[in-house]
Short mmCIF file of C-alpha atoms in Angstrom, two decimals:
data_model
loop_
_atom_site.label_atom_id
_atom_site.label_comp_id
_atom_site.label_asym_id
_atom_site.label_seq_id
_atom_site.Cartn_x
_atom_site.Cartn_y
_atom_site.Cartn_z
CA GLY A 1 -0.19 0.08 0.09
CA ALA A 2 0.85 3.46 -0.09
CA VAL A 3 3.54 4.63 2.30
CA VAL A 4 4.52 7.99 3.44
CA SER A 5 7.90 8.33 5.03
CA GLN A 6 9.16 10.96 7.53
CA HIS A 7 12.96 11.64 8.05
CA PRO A 8 14.45 12.25 10.79
CA SER A 9 12.07 10.15 13.22
CA ARG A 10 13.82 11.98 16.14
CA VAL A 11 16.06 15.10 16.13
CA ILE A 12 17.68 17.13 18.82
CA CYS A 13 18.85 20.53 17.90
CA LYS A 14 20.37 23.44 20.07
CA SER A 15 18.09 26.49 20.31
CA GLY A 16 18.74 28.94 17.46
CA THR A 17 19.43 26.60 14.93
CA SER A 18 17.48 25.21 12.22
CA VAL A 19 16.42 22.15 11.51
CA LYS A 20 14.79 20.48 8.30
CA ILE A 21 11.92 17.48 8.39
CA GLU A 22 11.15 15.66 5.18
CA CYS A 23 8.10 13.98 4.15
CA ARG A 24 7.98 11.68 1.40
CA SER A 25 5.45 9.50 -0.54
CA LEU A 26 7.20 6.66 -1.33
CA ASP A 27 4.84 5.05 -4.28
CA PHE A 28 2.79 7.68 -5.32
CA GLN A 29 2.51 11.16 -6.34
CA ALA A 30 1.14 13.78 -4.03
CA THR A 31 0.05 17.23 -5.16
CA THR A 32 -0.94 18.02 -1.66
CA MET A 33 0.98 17.40 1.61
CA PHE A 34 -0.28 18.60 5.10
CA TRP A 35 1.76 19.32 8.02
CA TYR A 36 0.75 18.94 11.61
CA ARG A 37 2.15 19.68 14.79
CA GLN A 38 1.11 17.62 18.12
CA PHE A 39 2.19 18.22 21.81
CA PRO A 40 2.37 15.55 24.16
CA LYS A 41 -1.03 14.44 25.25
CA GLN A 42 -2.77 16.89 22.95
CA SER A 43 -4.56 16.61 19.41
CA LEU A 44 -2.98 17.22 15.90
CA MET A 45 -3.10 20.93 14.91
CA LEU A 46 -2.61 21.62 11.08
CA MET A 47 -0.06 23.93 10.52
CA ALA A 48 -0.15 24.37 6.71
CA THR A 49 -0.86 22.87 3.59
CA SER A 50 1.76 22.17 0.97
CA ASN A 51 1.13 22.20 -2.49
CA GLU A 52 3.50 21.39 -5.06
CA GLY A 53 4.95 23.76 -7.17
CA SER A 54 3.23 26.67 -5.27
CA LYS A 55 3.37 28.44 -1.62
CA ALA A 56 2.10 26.69 1.16
CA THR A 57 -1.20 27.83 2.86
CA TYR A 58 -0.53 28.50 6.61
CA GLU A 59 -3.13 28.06 9.29
CA GLN A 60 -3.94 31.18 11.45
CA GLY A 61 -1.06 31.65 13.98
CA VAL A 62 1.59 29.68 12.17
CA GLU A 63 4.39 31.77 11.27
CA LYS A 64 5.39 31.22 7.86
CA ASP A 65 8.84 32.77 8.29
CA LYS A 66 9.46 30.30 10.95
CA PHE A 67 8.09 27.38 9.61
CA LEU A 68 9.21 27.17 6.21
CA ILE A 69 7.67 24.68 3.83
CA ASN A 70 8.91 23.56 0.58
CA HIS A 71 7.13 21.18 -1.82
CA ALA A 72 9.65 21.08 -4.79
CA SER A 73 8.65 17.62 -6.20
CA LEU A 74 5.42 15.50 -6.26
CA THR A 75 6.95 13.12 -3.77
CA LEU A 76 8.83 15.52 -1.37
CA SER A 77 7.84 18.17 1.21
CA THR A 78 10.11 19.84 3.53
CA LEU A 79 9.28 21.60 6.82
CA THR A 80 11.98 23.71 8.15
CA VAL A 81 11.72 24.99 11.71
CA THR A 82 14.06 28.15 11.43
CA SER A 83 15.58 29.76 14.81
CA ALA A 84 14.25 26.91 16.77
CA HIS A 85 13.29 27.30 20.50
CA PRO A 86 12.45 24.92 23.26
CA GLU A 87 8.74 25.64 22.83
CA ASP A 88 9.05 24.28 19.46
CA SER A 89 9.80 21.05 20.64
CA SER A 90 6.79 18.55 19.46
CA PHE A 91 5.85 15.82 17.19
CA TYR A 92 5.56 16.93 13.75
CA ILE A 93 3.49 14.82 11.32
CA CYS A 94 2.57 14.95 7.61
CA SER A 95 0.09 13.27 5.47
CA ALA A 96 -0.02 13.18 1.86
CA SER A 97 -2.87 12.96 -0.49
CA ARG A 98 -2.96 10.53 -3.48
CA SER A 99 -5.44 11.86 -5.40
CA GLY A 100 -7.67 15.15 -5.63
CA GLU A 101 -10.36 13.66 -3.13
CA ILE A 102 -9.52 13.92 0.49
CA SER A 103 -10.64 10.63 2.18
CA GLY A 104 -9.58 8.06 4.46
CA ASN A 105 -8.58 6.15 1.92
CA THR A 106 -6.64 8.47 -0.10
CA ILE A 107 -4.80 10.31 2.93
CA TYR A 108 -1.71 8.72 4.27
CA PHE A 109 0.41 9.75 7.50
CA GLY A 110 3.68 9.59 8.00
CA GLU A 111 5.16 8.17 11.27
CA GLY A 112 6.05 11.52 12.76
CA SER A 113 9.16 13.29 13.62
CA TRP A 114 10.11 14.09 17.20
CA LEU A 115 11.91 17.45 17.56
CA THR A 116 13.56 18.47 20.82
CA VAL A 117 15.12 21.68 20.89
CA VAL A 118 17.58 22.26 23.87
CA GLY B 1 -12.24 28.65 14.49
CA GLU B 2 -14.51 25.74 14.19
CA ASN B 3 -13.96 23.14 16.98
CA VAL B 4 -13.81 19.25 16.95
CA GLY B 5 -14.02 18.02 20.51
CA LEU B 6 -14.38 15.15 22.60
CA HIS B 7 -16.41 14.35 25.81
CA LEU B 8 -14.15 11.91 27.51
CA PRO B 9 -10.65 11.95 27.55
CA THR B 10 -9.92 8.75 28.96
CA LEU B 11 -11.99 5.49 28.82
CA SER B 12 -11.06 2.17 30.39
CA VAL B 13 -12.81 -1.10 29.43
CA GLN B 14 -12.45 -4.57 29.95
CA GLU B 15 -11.27 -7.04 27.38
CA GLY B 16 -14.30 -8.42 25.58
CA ASP B 17 -16.47 -5.44 26.28
CA ASN B 18 -17.77 -2.90 23.71
CA SER B 19 -16.36 0.55 23.71
CA ILE B 20 -17.79 3.73 22.57
CA ILE B 21 -16.00 6.70 21.82
CA ASN B 22 -17.81 10.05 21.38
CA CYS B 23 -17.20 13.26 19.48
CA ALA B 24 -18.88 16.40 19.44
CA TYR B 25 -18.15 18.59 16.30
CA SER B 26 -19.48 22.36 15.94
CA ASN B 27 -18.91 23.12 12.10
CA SER B 28 -22.46 22.35 10.52
CA ALA B 29 -20.90 22.50 7.09
CA SER B 30 -18.48 19.53 7.75
CA ASP B 31 -19.39 16.91 4.90
CA TYR B 32 -16.87 14.09 6.14
CA PHE B 33 -15.64 12.37 9.13
CA ILE B 34 -12.78 10.01 9.82
CA TRP B 35 -11.85 8.07 12.89
CA TYR B 36 -7.94 7.59 13.43
CA LYS B 37 -6.14 5.58 16.04
CA GLN B 38 -2.84 6.78 17.21
CA GLU B 39 -0.47 4.71 19.09
CA SER B 40 2.33 6.32 21.29
CA GLY B 41 4.85 7.95 19.15
CA LYS B 42 3.17 7.12 15.84
CA GLY B 43 1.17 8.52 13.16
CA PRO B 44 -2.76 8.22 12.83
CA GLN B 45 -4.04 4.88 11.50
CA PHE B 46 -7.12 5.31 9.64
CA ILE B 47 -10.11 3.30 10.98
CA ILE B 48 -13.43 4.13 9.51
CA ASP B 49 -14.99 7.16 7.57
CA ILE B 50 -18.53 8.35 7.01
CA ARG B 51 -19.93 10.79 4.91
CA SER B 52 -22.67 13.34 5.99
CA ASN B 53 -25.41 11.83 4.04
CA MET B 54 -25.24 8.89 6.03
CA ASP B 55 -25.87 8.11 9.79
CA LYS B 56 -24.20 4.70 10.19
CA ARG B 57 -21.32 2.92 8.72
CA GLN B 58 -19.83 -0.65 9.94
CA GLY B 59 -16.60 -2.12 9.24
CA GLN B 60 -14.89 -4.91 10.93
CA ARG B 61 -15.58 -4.80 14.72
CA VAL B 62 -16.06 -1.05 14.26
CA THR B 63 -19.09 1.22 13.68
CA VAL B 64 -19.41 4.69 13.40
CA LEU B 65 -22.73 6.73 14.14
CA LEU B 66 -23.36 10.29 12.94
CA ASN B 67 -26.31 12.61 14.54
CA LYS B 68 -25.82 15.53 12.45
CA THR B 69 -28.95 17.20 14.30
CA VAL B 70 -26.99 17.31 17.55
CA LYS B 71 -23.26 17.33 15.55
CA HIS B 72 -22.30 14.19 17.25
CA LEU B 73 -20.13 11.23 15.96
CA SER B 74 -19.40 7.95 17.74
CA LEU B 75 -16.92 5.06 17.54
CA GLN B 76 -18.10 1.70 18.62
CA ILE B 77 -15.63 -1.06 18.85
CA ALA B 78 -17.01 -4.38 19.51
CA ALA B 79 -15.21 -7.02 21.76
CA THR B 80 -12.60 -4.56 22.47
CA GLN B 81 -9.20 -6.28 22.55
CA PRO B 82 -5.56 -5.15 24.30
CA GLY B 83 -4.23 -4.15 20.60
CA ASP B 84 -7.26 -1.31 20.61
CA SER B 85 -5.30 0.23 23.39
CA ALA B 86 -4.59 3.69 21.97
CA VAL B 87 -5.61 7.25 21.64
CA TYR B 88 -8.77 7.76 19.01
CA PHE B 89 -9.33 11.11 16.96
CA CYS B 90 -12.19 11.91 15.27
CA ALA B 91 -11.30 14.03 12.30
CA GLU B 92 -13.62 16.50 10.18
CA ARG B 93 -13.47 17.92 6.89
CA GLY B 94 -15.63 21.12 6.46
CA THR B 95 -16.96 21.69 2.64
CA GLY B 96 -14.68 23.23 0.41
CA ARG B 97 -11.50 22.58 2.35
CA ARG B 98 -9.16 19.63 1.85
CA ALA B 99 -7.62 19.21 5.22
CA LEU B 100 -8.81 17.58 8.19
CA THR B 101 -9.37 18.94 11.60
CA PHE B 102 -8.85 16.64 14.52
CA GLY B 103 -10.66 16.38 17.61
CA SER B 104 -8.89 16.44 21.17
CA GLY B 105 -8.68 12.65 21.41
CA THR B 106 -10.03 9.95 23.90
CA ARG B 107 -7.25 7.29 25.19
CA LEU B 108 -8.51 3.89 25.44
CA GLN B 109 -7.31 1.51 28.00
CA VAL B 110 -8.17 -1.98 27.56
CA GLN B 111 -7.75 -4.16 30.82
CA PRO B 112 -7.04 -7.92 30.28
#
């Protein structure tokens, strides 16, 4: 079946540095990918919708200059957390849609990336 | 913005019992709902979905009920097993939107 892969699964970075998280669709082309953030014991909060070949659409309250999203190909979207701070420590999850229709059978989630900023 | 929330943060059941997890949503324009299971440190796993033109849908050991009048969604798990222990989220898609909005989650604990 379709698989979405995230890398790295865990990363520790120093405060003030930037870190990049990759989201890849392994056996299908994804024109749209979504980035979520999940704090411990909380729900997934949508950060942005990543569209291949165009600018990402950010949710209200998400700083686009801090969370840089690049969807340069149909199989790869990247999230770069710039000037990371300890409060950015979280579980970041991406999902990818294999078709234009958004449904449970066409949206696939990655395994998530744990970011710890020290 | 619109909110999707849950009544019960934690549900503890005995193995073999049936489980019912509830979700309230406030966006009357939502046209599609999904239940996800999330195990610790992993991404969400699709369980079952339902469209707004339906009020019930059954899968293997799971049933989703939708009551649009009171904006309520439930997930029923029959013969709950220890492997069902996880956090369950409902998610909704608003009409015209492509992204999913997740509810606050319920942790299901199955006692052997």
